[in-house]
Tab-separated table of C-alpha atoms and ligand atoms in Angstrom:
chain	number	residue	atom	x	y	z
A	1	MET	CA	-56.948	90.424	-129.920
A	2	ILE	CA	-59.314	93.349	-130.497
A	3	LYS	CA	-62.794	92.340	-131.651
A	4	SER	CA	-65.549	94.521	-133.110
A	5	LYS	CA	-68.769	94.462	-131.153
A	6	ILE	CA	-72.171	95.858	-132.027
A	7	THR	CA	-72.933	97.939	-128.949
A	8	GLY	CA	-75.990	99.858	-130.143
A	9	LEU	CA	-78.837	99.454	-132.624
A	10	GLY	CA	-81.490	101.809	-133.986
A	11	ARG	CA	-84.135	102.076	-136.690
A	12	TYR	CA	-86.536	104.471	-138.354
A	13	LEU	CA	-89.613	103.494	-140.319
A	14	PRO	CA	-91.612	105.925	-142.433
A	15	GLU	CA	-95.020	106.684	-140.955
A	16	ARG	CA	-96.955	105.875	-144.127
A	17	VAL	CA	-98.215	102.282	-144.141
A	18	VAL	CA	-99.026	100.940	-147.615
A	19	THR	CA	-101.241	97.870	-147.580
A	20	ASN	CA	-101.514	95.292	-150.351
A	21	ASN	CA	-105.029	96.571	-150.987
A	22	GLU	CA	-103.674	100.077	-151.600
A	23	ILE	CA	-101.059	98.679	-154.013
A	24	SER	CA	-103.866	96.845	-155.812
A	25	THR	CA	-105.416	100.221	-156.686
A	26	MET	CA	-102.204	101.199	-158.545
A	27	MET	CA	-101.518	98.037	-160.579
A	28	ASP	CA	-102.981	94.661	-161.516
A	29	THR	CA	-102.226	92.683	-158.350
A	30	ASN	CA	-104.021	91.496	-155.240
A	31	HIS	CA	-103.460	90.790	-151.536
A	32	GLY	CA	-103.685	86.998	-152.029
A	33	TRP	CA	-100.944	86.869	-154.710
A	34	ILE	CA	-98.592	89.133	-152.764
A	35	VAL	CA	-98.956	87.209	-149.497
A	36	GLU	CA	-98.642	83.809	-151.185
A	37	ARG	CA	-95.531	84.696	-153.260
A	38	THR	CA	-93.733	87.082	-150.890
A	39	GLY	CA	-95.282	86.915	-147.405
A	40	ILE	CA	-95.693	90.706	-147.423
A	41	GLU	CA	-98.920	92.113	-145.952
A	42	GLU	CA	-97.923	95.781	-145.781
A	43	ARG	CA	-94.829	97.959	-146.101
A	44	ARG	CA	-93.728	101.535	-145.353
A	45	TRP	CA	-93.213	104.166	-148.066
A	46	PHE	CA	-91.721	107.577	-147.367
A	47	THR	CA	-93.667	110.822	-147.611
A	48	PRO	CA	-91.965	113.314	-149.977
A	49	GLY	CA	-91.127	116.556	-148.182
A	50	LYS	CA	-91.255	114.831	-144.805
A	51	GLU	CA	-88.661	112.048	-144.930
A	52	THR	CA	-85.381	111.649	-146.828
A	53	VAL	CA	-82.813	108.863	-146.822
A	54	ASN	CA	-80.659	111.116	-144.668
A	55	SER	CA	-83.393	112.107	-142.207
A	56	MET	CA	-84.349	108.458	-141.686
A	57	ALA	CA	-80.678	107.477	-141.278
A	58	ALA	CA	-80.167	110.271	-138.739
A	59	GLU	CA	-83.120	109.111	-136.634
A	60	ALA	CA	-81.913	105.486	-136.725
A	61	SER	CA	-78.381	106.641	-135.839
A	62	LYS	CA	-79.540	108.717	-132.870
A	63	MET	CA	-81.410	105.693	-131.544
A	64	ALA	CA	-78.312	103.495	-132.002
A	65	ILE	CA	-76.064	106.056	-130.281
A	66	LYS	CA	-78.476	106.189	-127.338
A	67	ASP	CA	-78.694	102.400	-127.235
A	68	ALA	CA	-74.878	102.142	-127.140
A	69	GLY	CA	-74.765	104.666	-124.311
A	70	ILE	CA	-72.111	106.765	-126.036
A	71	SER	CA	-71.976	110.408	-127.024
A	72	THR	CA	-72.201	111.292	-130.719
A	73	GLU	CA	-68.688	112.792	-130.549
A	74	GLU	CA	-67.214	109.362	-129.796
A	75	ILE	CA	-67.943	108.207	-133.369
A	76	ASP	CA	-64.710	108.099	-135.423
A	77	PHE	CA	-66.068	107.082	-138.816
A	78	ILE	CA	-69.317	106.609	-140.752
A	79	ILE	CA	-70.127	103.840	-143.233
A	80	PHE	CA	-73.389	104.387	-145.087
A	81	ALA	CA	-74.878	101.563	-147.149
A	82	THR	CA	-77.468	102.714	-149.677
A	83	ILE	CA	-78.274	102.383	-153.354
A	84	THR	CA	-80.890	105.102	-153.160
A	85	PRO	CA	-78.882	108.153	-152.051
A	86	ASP	CA	-80.491	111.564	-151.693
A	87	TYR	CA	-78.052	112.965	-154.290
A	88	PHE	CA	-76.296	111.361	-157.260
A	89	LEU	CA	-73.218	113.085	-155.791
A	90	PRO	CA	-71.953	113.375	-153.042
A	91	GLY	CA	-72.876	110.207	-151.185
A	92	ASN	CA	-75.096	110.001	-148.123
A	93	GLY	CA	-72.226	109.459	-145.654
A	94	VAL	CA	-71.272	113.137	-145.700
A	95	LEU	CA	-74.900	114.245	-145.344
A	96	LEU	CA	-75.302	112.098	-142.254
A	97	GLN	CA	-71.983	113.345	-140.893
A	98	ARG	CA	-73.179	116.952	-141.261
A	99	GLU	CA	-76.570	116.152	-139.737
A	100	LEU	CA	-74.917	114.588	-136.676
A	101	GLY	CA	-72.474	117.504	-136.311
A	102	LEU	CA	-69.431	115.292	-136.876
A	103	GLN	CA	-67.675	117.444	-139.483
A	104	GLY	CA	-64.111	116.274	-140.065
A	105	ILE	CA	-64.430	112.526	-139.553
A	106	GLY	CA	-64.346	110.195	-142.565
A	107	ALA	CA	-67.566	109.072	-144.241
A	108	LEU	CA	-67.801	106.219	-146.730
A	109	ASP	CA	-70.697	105.126	-148.955
A	110	VAL	CA	-71.199	101.439	-149.794
A	111	ARG	CA	-73.298	100.479	-152.842
A	112	ASN	CA	-73.761	96.732	-152.501
A	113	ALA	CA	-77.554	96.854	-152.464
A	114	CYS	CA	-79.211	94.109	-150.381
A	115	SER	CA	-75.796	92.966	-149.139
A	116	GLY	CA	-74.743	96.543	-148.387
A	117	PHE	CA	-75.085	96.302	-144.623
A	118	ILE	CA	-73.015	93.083	-144.424
A	119	TYR	CA	-70.326	94.642	-146.638
A	120	ALA	CA	-70.382	97.810	-144.504
A	121	LEU	CA	-70.190	95.798	-141.277
A	122	SER	CA	-67.244	93.833	-142.645
A	123	ILE	CA	-65.397	97.065	-143.516
A	124	ALA	CA	-66.085	98.408	-140.015
A	125	ASP	CA	-64.790	95.137	-138.556
A	126	GLN	CA	-61.475	95.456	-140.445
A	127	PHE	CA	-60.974	99.105	-139.419
A	128	ILE	CA	-61.617	98.251	-135.786
A	129	LYS	CA	-59.459	95.110	-135.705
A	130	THR	CA	-56.482	97.020	-137.128
A	131	GLY	CA	-56.914	99.678	-134.446
A	132	MET	CA	-57.578	102.448	-136.959
A	133	TYR	CA	-60.924	103.414	-135.388
A	134	GLY	CA	-62.600	102.712	-132.045
A	135	SER	CA	-66.269	103.516	-132.768
A	136	ILE	CA	-67.931	103.318	-136.173
A	137	LEU	CA	-71.498	104.183	-137.150
A	138	VAL	CA	-72.771	101.706	-139.760
A	139	VAL	CA	-76.042	102.580	-141.468
A	140	GLY	CA	-78.331	100.984	-144.035
A	141	ALA	CA	-81.047	103.302	-145.343
A	142	GLU	CA	-83.155	103.293	-148.466
A	143	ILE	CA	-86.020	104.962	-150.265
A	144	GLN	CA	-86.974	102.417	-152.915
A	145	SER	CA	-90.582	103.459	-153.398
A	146	SER	CA	-89.698	106.396	-155.665
A	147	ALA	CA	-87.738	104.093	-158.041
A	148	LEU	CA	-90.555	101.576	-158.464
A	149	ASP	CA	-92.550	101.257	-161.651
A	150	LYS	CA	-96.049	101.320	-160.160
A	151	SER	CA	-97.717	100.315	-163.431
A	152	ASP	CA	-98.516	96.688	-164.358
A	153	ARG	CA	-95.073	96.475	-166.035
A	154	GLY	CA	-93.283	96.782	-162.687
A	155	ARG	CA	-95.681	94.835	-160.494
A	156	SER	CA	-93.383	91.954	-159.548
A	157	SER	CA	-90.863	94.280	-157.871
A	158	ALA	CA	-93.205	97.133	-156.887
A	159	VAL	CA	-94.981	94.882	-154.395
A	160	ILE	CA	-91.734	93.882	-152.660
A	161	PHE	CA	-89.505	96.916	-152.147
A	162	ALA	CA	-89.977	99.486	-149.409
A	163	ASP	CA	-88.353	102.259	-147.381
A	164	GLY	CA	-86.651	102.473	-143.994
A	165	ALA	CA	-83.377	102.874	-142.103
A	166	GLY	CA	-81.354	100.919	-139.566
A	167	ALA	CA	-78.114	101.717	-137.767
A	168	ALA	CA	-75.478	100.015	-135.639
A	169	ILE	CA	-72.644	101.285	-133.482
A	170	VAL	CA	-69.607	99.030	-133.868
A	171	GLN	CA	-66.899	99.386	-131.211
A	172	ALA	CA	-63.597	97.841	-130.227
A	173	SER	CA	-63.880	95.233	-127.482
A	174	ASN	CA	-61.457	92.923	-125.701
A	175	GLY	CA	-64.086	90.445	-124.510
A	176	GLU	CA	-65.462	87.184	-125.941
A	177	GLU	CA	-68.365	88.945	-127.619
A	178	GLY	CA	-68.151	90.495	-131.056
A	179	ILE	CA	-67.927	89.740	-134.762
A	180	LEU	CA	-66.327	86.310	-135.266
A	181	SER	CA	-65.978	86.497	-139.051
A	182	THR	CA	-67.464	88.032	-142.178
A	183	HIS	CA	-67.664	86.474	-145.651
A	184	LEU	CA	-68.194	88.506	-148.819
A	185	HIS	CA	-68.874	87.309	-152.372
A	186	ALA	CA	-70.037	88.669	-155.723
A	187	ASP	CA	-70.613	87.531	-159.296
A	188	GLY	CA	-70.897	90.374	-161.801
A	189	ASP	CA	-72.104	88.027	-164.545
A	190	TYR	CA	-75.569	88.697	-163.143
A	191	ALA	CA	-75.332	92.495	-162.841
A	192	GLU	CA	-78.333	93.143	-165.101
A	193	GLU	CA	-80.662	90.663	-163.386
A	194	LEU	CA	-81.446	93.251	-160.702
A	195	TYR	CA	-80.500	96.819	-161.536
A	196	VAL	CA	-81.423	100.430	-162.080
A	197	ARG	CA	-79.761	101.311	-165.405
A	198	ASP	CA	-80.166	105.088	-165.444
A	199	PRO	CA	-78.924	107.759	-165.078
A	200	GLY	CA	-75.981	105.938	-166.686
A	201	SER	CA	-72.923	108.154	-167.042
A	202	SER	CA	-71.720	106.696	-170.363
A	203	ARG	CA	-74.696	107.866	-172.410
A	204	LYS	CA	-74.767	110.898	-174.684
A	205	THR	CA	-77.397	112.366	-172.399
A	206	ARG	CA	-78.118	111.123	-168.910
A	207	ILE	CA	-81.800	111.919	-169.088
A	208	SER	CA	-84.280	112.097	-171.967
A	209	GLU	CA	-87.957	111.379	-172.634
A	210	GLU	CA	-86.869	108.230	-174.461
A	211	LEU	CA	-84.821	106.891	-171.547
A	212	ILE	CA	-87.684	107.580	-169.161
A	213	GLU	CA	-90.106	105.792	-171.497
A	214	GLU	CA	-87.748	102.772	-171.697
A	215	GLY	CA	-88.047	102.405	-167.920
A	216	GLY	CA	-84.306	102.534	-167.204
A	217	PHE	CA	-84.841	104.789	-164.198
A	218	ASN	CA	-87.015	102.163	-162.560
A	219	LEU	CA	-85.751	99.166	-160.678
A	220	PHE	CA	-85.659	96.089	-162.920
A	221	MET	CA	-85.588	92.604	-161.390
A	222	ASN	CA	-85.625	89.171	-162.992
A	223	GLY	CA	-87.364	87.731	-159.935
A	224	ASN	CA	-87.023	84.070	-160.908
A	225	ALA	CA	-83.263	84.296	-161.533
A	226	VAL	CA	-82.716	86.172	-158.270
A	227	PHE	CA	-84.839	83.694	-156.330
A	228	LYS	CA	-83.016	80.623	-157.711
A	229	HIS	CA	-79.552	81.999	-156.925
A	230	ALA	CA	-80.617	83.414	-153.557
A	231	ILE	CA	-81.719	80.090	-152.082
A	232	VAL	CA	-78.410	78.456	-153.019
A	233	LYS	CA	-76.068	81.285	-152.018
A	234	PHE	CA	-77.838	82.131	-148.743
A	235	HIS	CA	-77.341	78.565	-147.567
A	236	GLU	CA	-73.736	78.392	-148.795
A	237	VAL	CA	-72.655	81.621	-147.134
A	238	ILE	CA	-74.339	80.812	-143.821
A	239	MET	CA	-72.592	77.414	-143.771
A	240	GLU	CA	-69.312	79.138	-144.691
A	241	ALA	CA	-69.617	81.366	-141.615
A	242	LEU	CA	-70.531	78.469	-139.324
A	243	ASP	CA	-67.767	76.189	-140.699
A	244	ALA	CA	-65.145	78.931	-140.371
A	245	ASN	CA	-65.858	79.076	-136.650
A	246	GLY	CA	-66.507	75.394	-135.990
A	247	TYR	CA	-70.259	75.707	-135.324
A	248	LYS	CA	-73.241	73.639	-136.513
A	249	PRO	CA	-76.573	75.227	-137.549
A	250	GLU	CA	-78.292	73.931	-134.397
A	251	GLN	CA	-75.887	75.963	-132.257
A	252	LEU	CA	-77.216	79.220	-133.686
A	253	ASP	CA	-79.414	81.273	-131.374
A	254	LEU	CA	-80.699	83.538	-134.137
A	255	LEU	CA	-80.466	83.804	-137.916
A	256	ILE	CA	-81.300	87.224	-139.316
A	257	PRO	CA	-81.574	86.870	-143.084
A	258	HIS	CA	-81.900	89.865	-145.367
A	259	GLN	CA	-85.659	90.246	-145.818
A	260	ALA	CA	-85.859	89.528	-149.554
A	261	ASN	CA	-88.961	87.356	-149.673
A	262	LEU	CA	-90.514	85.304	-146.849
A	263	ARG	CA	-90.408	82.209	-149.093
A	264	ILE	CA	-86.623	82.563	-149.415
A	265	SER	CA	-86.224	82.841	-145.608
A	266	GLN	CA	-88.482	79.825	-145.058
A	267	PHE	CA	-86.560	77.784	-147.610
A	268	ILE	CA	-83.250	78.507	-145.833
A	269	GLN	CA	-84.823	77.808	-142.439
A	270	GLU	CA	-85.970	74.381	-143.647
A	271	ARG	CA	-82.573	73.498	-145.131
A	272	LEU	CA	-80.846	74.451	-141.878
A	273	LYS	CA	-83.580	72.706	-139.831
A	274	LEU	CA	-84.030	75.725	-137.583
A	275	PRO	CA	-87.155	76.198	-135.443
A	276	ASP	CA	-89.260	79.349	-136.019
A	277	HIS	CA	-87.963	81.165	-132.947
A	278	LYS	CA	-84.396	81.004	-134.324
A	279	VAL	CA	-85.155	82.910	-137.536
A	280	TYR	CA	-86.135	86.577	-137.442
A	281	ASN	CA	-88.558	87.782	-140.118
A	282	ASN	CA	-90.355	91.120	-140.329
A	283	ILE	CA	-90.936	91.312	-144.092
A	284	MET	CA	-94.651	90.721	-143.463
A	285	LYS	CA	-94.991	94.259	-142.059
A	286	LEU	CA	-92.020	96.079	-143.624
A	287	GLY	CA	-91.360	94.628	-147.090
A	288	ASN	CA	-87.842	94.519	-148.503
A	289	THR	CA	-85.873	97.638	-147.549
A	290	THR	CA	-82.634	96.542	-149.293
A	291	ALA	CA	-79.582	97.580	-147.195
A	292	ALA	CA	-81.793	98.515	-144.251
A	293	THR	CA	-83.468	95.149	-143.582
A	294	ILE	CA	-80.769	93.618	-141.371
A	295	PRO	CA	-80.098	96.562	-139.014
A	296	ILE	CA	-83.856	97.212	-138.704
A	297	ALA	CA	-84.444	93.535	-137.891
A	298	MET	CA	-81.559	93.477	-135.377
A	299	SER	CA	-82.881	96.570	-133.633
A	300	GLU	CA	-86.418	95.130	-133.442
A	301	ALA	CA	-85.125	91.731	-132.287
A	302	LYS	CA	-83.118	93.331	-129.498
A	303	ASP	CA	-86.056	95.438	-128.312
A	304	SER	CA	-88.404	92.445	-128.303
A	305	GLY	CA	-85.973	90.243	-126.382
A	306	ARG	CA	-85.219	87.856	-129.250
A	307	LEU	CA	-81.621	89.079	-129.506
A	308	SER	CA	-79.708	89.048	-126.247
A	309	SER	CA	-76.182	89.422	-125.024
A	310	GLY	CA	-74.099	86.281	-125.625
A	311	ASN	CA	-76.296	84.927	-128.459
A	312	LEU	CA	-74.641	83.263	-131.452
A	313	VAL	CA	-76.101	85.200	-134.385
A	314	CYS	CA	-75.718	84.836	-138.124
A	315	LEU	CA	-76.537	87.679	-140.515
A	316	ALA	CA	-76.800	86.806	-144.204
A	317	ALA	CA	-77.778	88.620	-147.384
A	318	PHE	CA	-78.094	88.150	-151.128
A	319	GLY	CA	-79.020	90.654	-153.810
A	320	SER	CA	-78.120	92.862	-156.747
A	321	GLY	CA	-74.671	92.329	-158.201
A	322	PHE	CA	-75.152	89.512	-157.563
A	323	ALA	CA	-73.460	90.161	-154.213
A	324	TRP	CA	-73.914	88.099	-151.081
A	325	GLY	CA	-72.343	87.746	-147.670
A	326	SER	CA	-72.642	86.700	-144.055
A	327	ALA	CA	-71.415	87.672	-140.618
A	328	LEU	CA	-71.240	85.425	-137.562
A	329	LEU	CA	-71.202	87.154	-134.224
A	330	ARG	CA	-71.362	86.511	-130.532
A	331	PHE	CA	-73.755	89.354	-129.698
B	401	UT7	O1	-83.782	91.705	-152.183
B	401	UT7	C1	-82.961	90.913	-152.931
B	401	UT7	C2	-83.381	90.452	-154.170
B	401	UT7	N1	-84.764	90.155	-154.440
B	401	UT7	C3	-85.275	88.966	-154.194
B	401	UT7	O2	-84.679	88.128	-153.544
B	401	UT7	C4	-86.580	88.629	-154.845
B	401	UT7	C5	-86.518	87.268	-155.467
B	401	UT7	N2	-87.673	86.927	-156.283
B	401	UT7	C6	-88.926	86.872	-155.829
B	401	UT7	O3	-89.158	87.181	-154.685
B	401	UT7	C7	-90.015	86.360	-156.742
B	401	UT7	O4	-89.431	85.918	-157.947
B	401	UT7	C8	-91.113	87.403	-157.064
B	401	UT7	C9	-91.975	87.653	-155.824
B	401	UT7	C10	-90.513	88.693	-157.553
B	401	UT7	C11	-92.039	86.878	-158.146
B	401	UT7	O5	-92.633	85.667	-157.691
B	401	UT7	P1	-92.628	84.377	-158.608
B	401	UT7	O6	-93.301	83.326	-157.860
B	401	UT7	O7	-91.207	84.132	-159.046
B	401	UT7	O8	-93.539	84.828	-159.803
B	401	UT7	P2	-93.210	84.857	-161.372
B	401	UT7	O9	-92.337	86.013	-161.699
B	401	UT7	O10	-92.776	83.496	-161.794
B	401	UT7	O11	-94.618	85.142	-161.967
B	401	UT7	C12	-95.709	84.213	-161.830
B	401	UT7	C13	-96.969	84.856	-162.362
B	401	UT7	C14	-96.793	85.513	-163.742
B	401	UT7	O12	-97.992	85.338	-164.455
B	401	UT7	P3	-98.141	84.179	-165.584
B	401	UT7	O13	-97.079	84.482	-166.590
B	401	UT7	O14	-97.894	82.891	-164.851
B	401	UT7	O15	-99.515	84.351	-166.062
B	401	UT7	C15	-96.603	86.976	-163.411
B	401	UT7	O16	-96.998	87.822	-164.469
B	401	UT7	O17	-97.377	85.903	-161.484
B	401	UT7	C16	-97.550	87.125	-162.241
B	401	UT7	N3	-97.209	88.243	-161.374
B	401	UT7	C17	-98.111	88.838	-160.586
B	401	UT7	N4	-99.399	88.628	-160.380
B	401	UT7	C18	-100.039	89.406	-159.491
B	401	UT7	C19	-95.997	88.843	-161.196
B	401	UT7	N5	-96.102	89.825	-160.300
B	401	UT7	C20	-97.398	89.851	-159.900
B	401	UT7	C21	-98.114	90.644	-158.988
B	401	UT7	N6	-99.424	90.386	-158.816
B	401	UT7	N7	-97.536	91.635	-158.269
């Protein structure tokens, strides 16, 4: 049976490093609080006029294409996970397609926030397994910093979210290695616990002074509610992936959780009784880049030797929607 295999990985991080001390000059917060509650020491924010979601995605994609050892023309389809597209319409998939010179192939945008990359990977997996496509470019890229309320009102989310892009080449393979299963879930009852309300299409006007003042264009997060659900669902969906394939947590070589908050990752690590070297975290230096965290982490892990051919790897995410998911793969 045909399997889907991740054959190349890439990433792009904005050059601008924003430390906790710099954030403390914008709002009432401090390095100690941020590190204790989130584990984040610094993050990257884009520079307007220099980087866009599309330019970052293109750089990450070029690195992934090179890593896979394929030519750009071999890509049959693009899946772009982002909730911070460059335009309200059209989506970022077509912009990336144009940038890569792949006019004519299909391009799909996925809007499942922090779980976007897992959803996108699962879609790629289905297309490949059915034989519809042979090589798919899957991207997660975000600019969150321009949606953050950098006043005291928005401090609990402004310290967490950040910018960046990651990309993977997913290809058909007949070997043992590849994606073993993916598991997707959502519960729309919690849609407003983590959301950006505006520009909502069902209003009389999409933009007004009043709407701006209300803060609907900024990212709103009920951090406590997200945290409580995240620690339960992360564990559940990782176990679902392991159970579906007859594995136990101790057989995992590497868990790459969505980088939501270091405390969430540590909580899951403890519940699964995994040693430090089996859990990949980079939130300390990069913050939470929503759909981009997992492909960035995979690309870094591969380059640093922590992710190698043949490893049993679990990817898992939880976020806005609420939507959550996992993927188990033999890398
Ligand atoms: O990416 C996917 C989805 N996102 C997540 O998974 C994030 C999940 N949630 C979280 O990571 C945490 O809930 C936060 C980091 C957002 C907040 O941490 P917390 O430990 O849940 O803090 P809290 O909201 O319960 O607030 C505790 C205190 C409050 O003060 P009082 O009322 O106790 O006096 C907040 O006003 O901390 C205060 N606070 C801050 N203080 C300094 C909130 N944000 C800040 C801040 N700096 N940035």
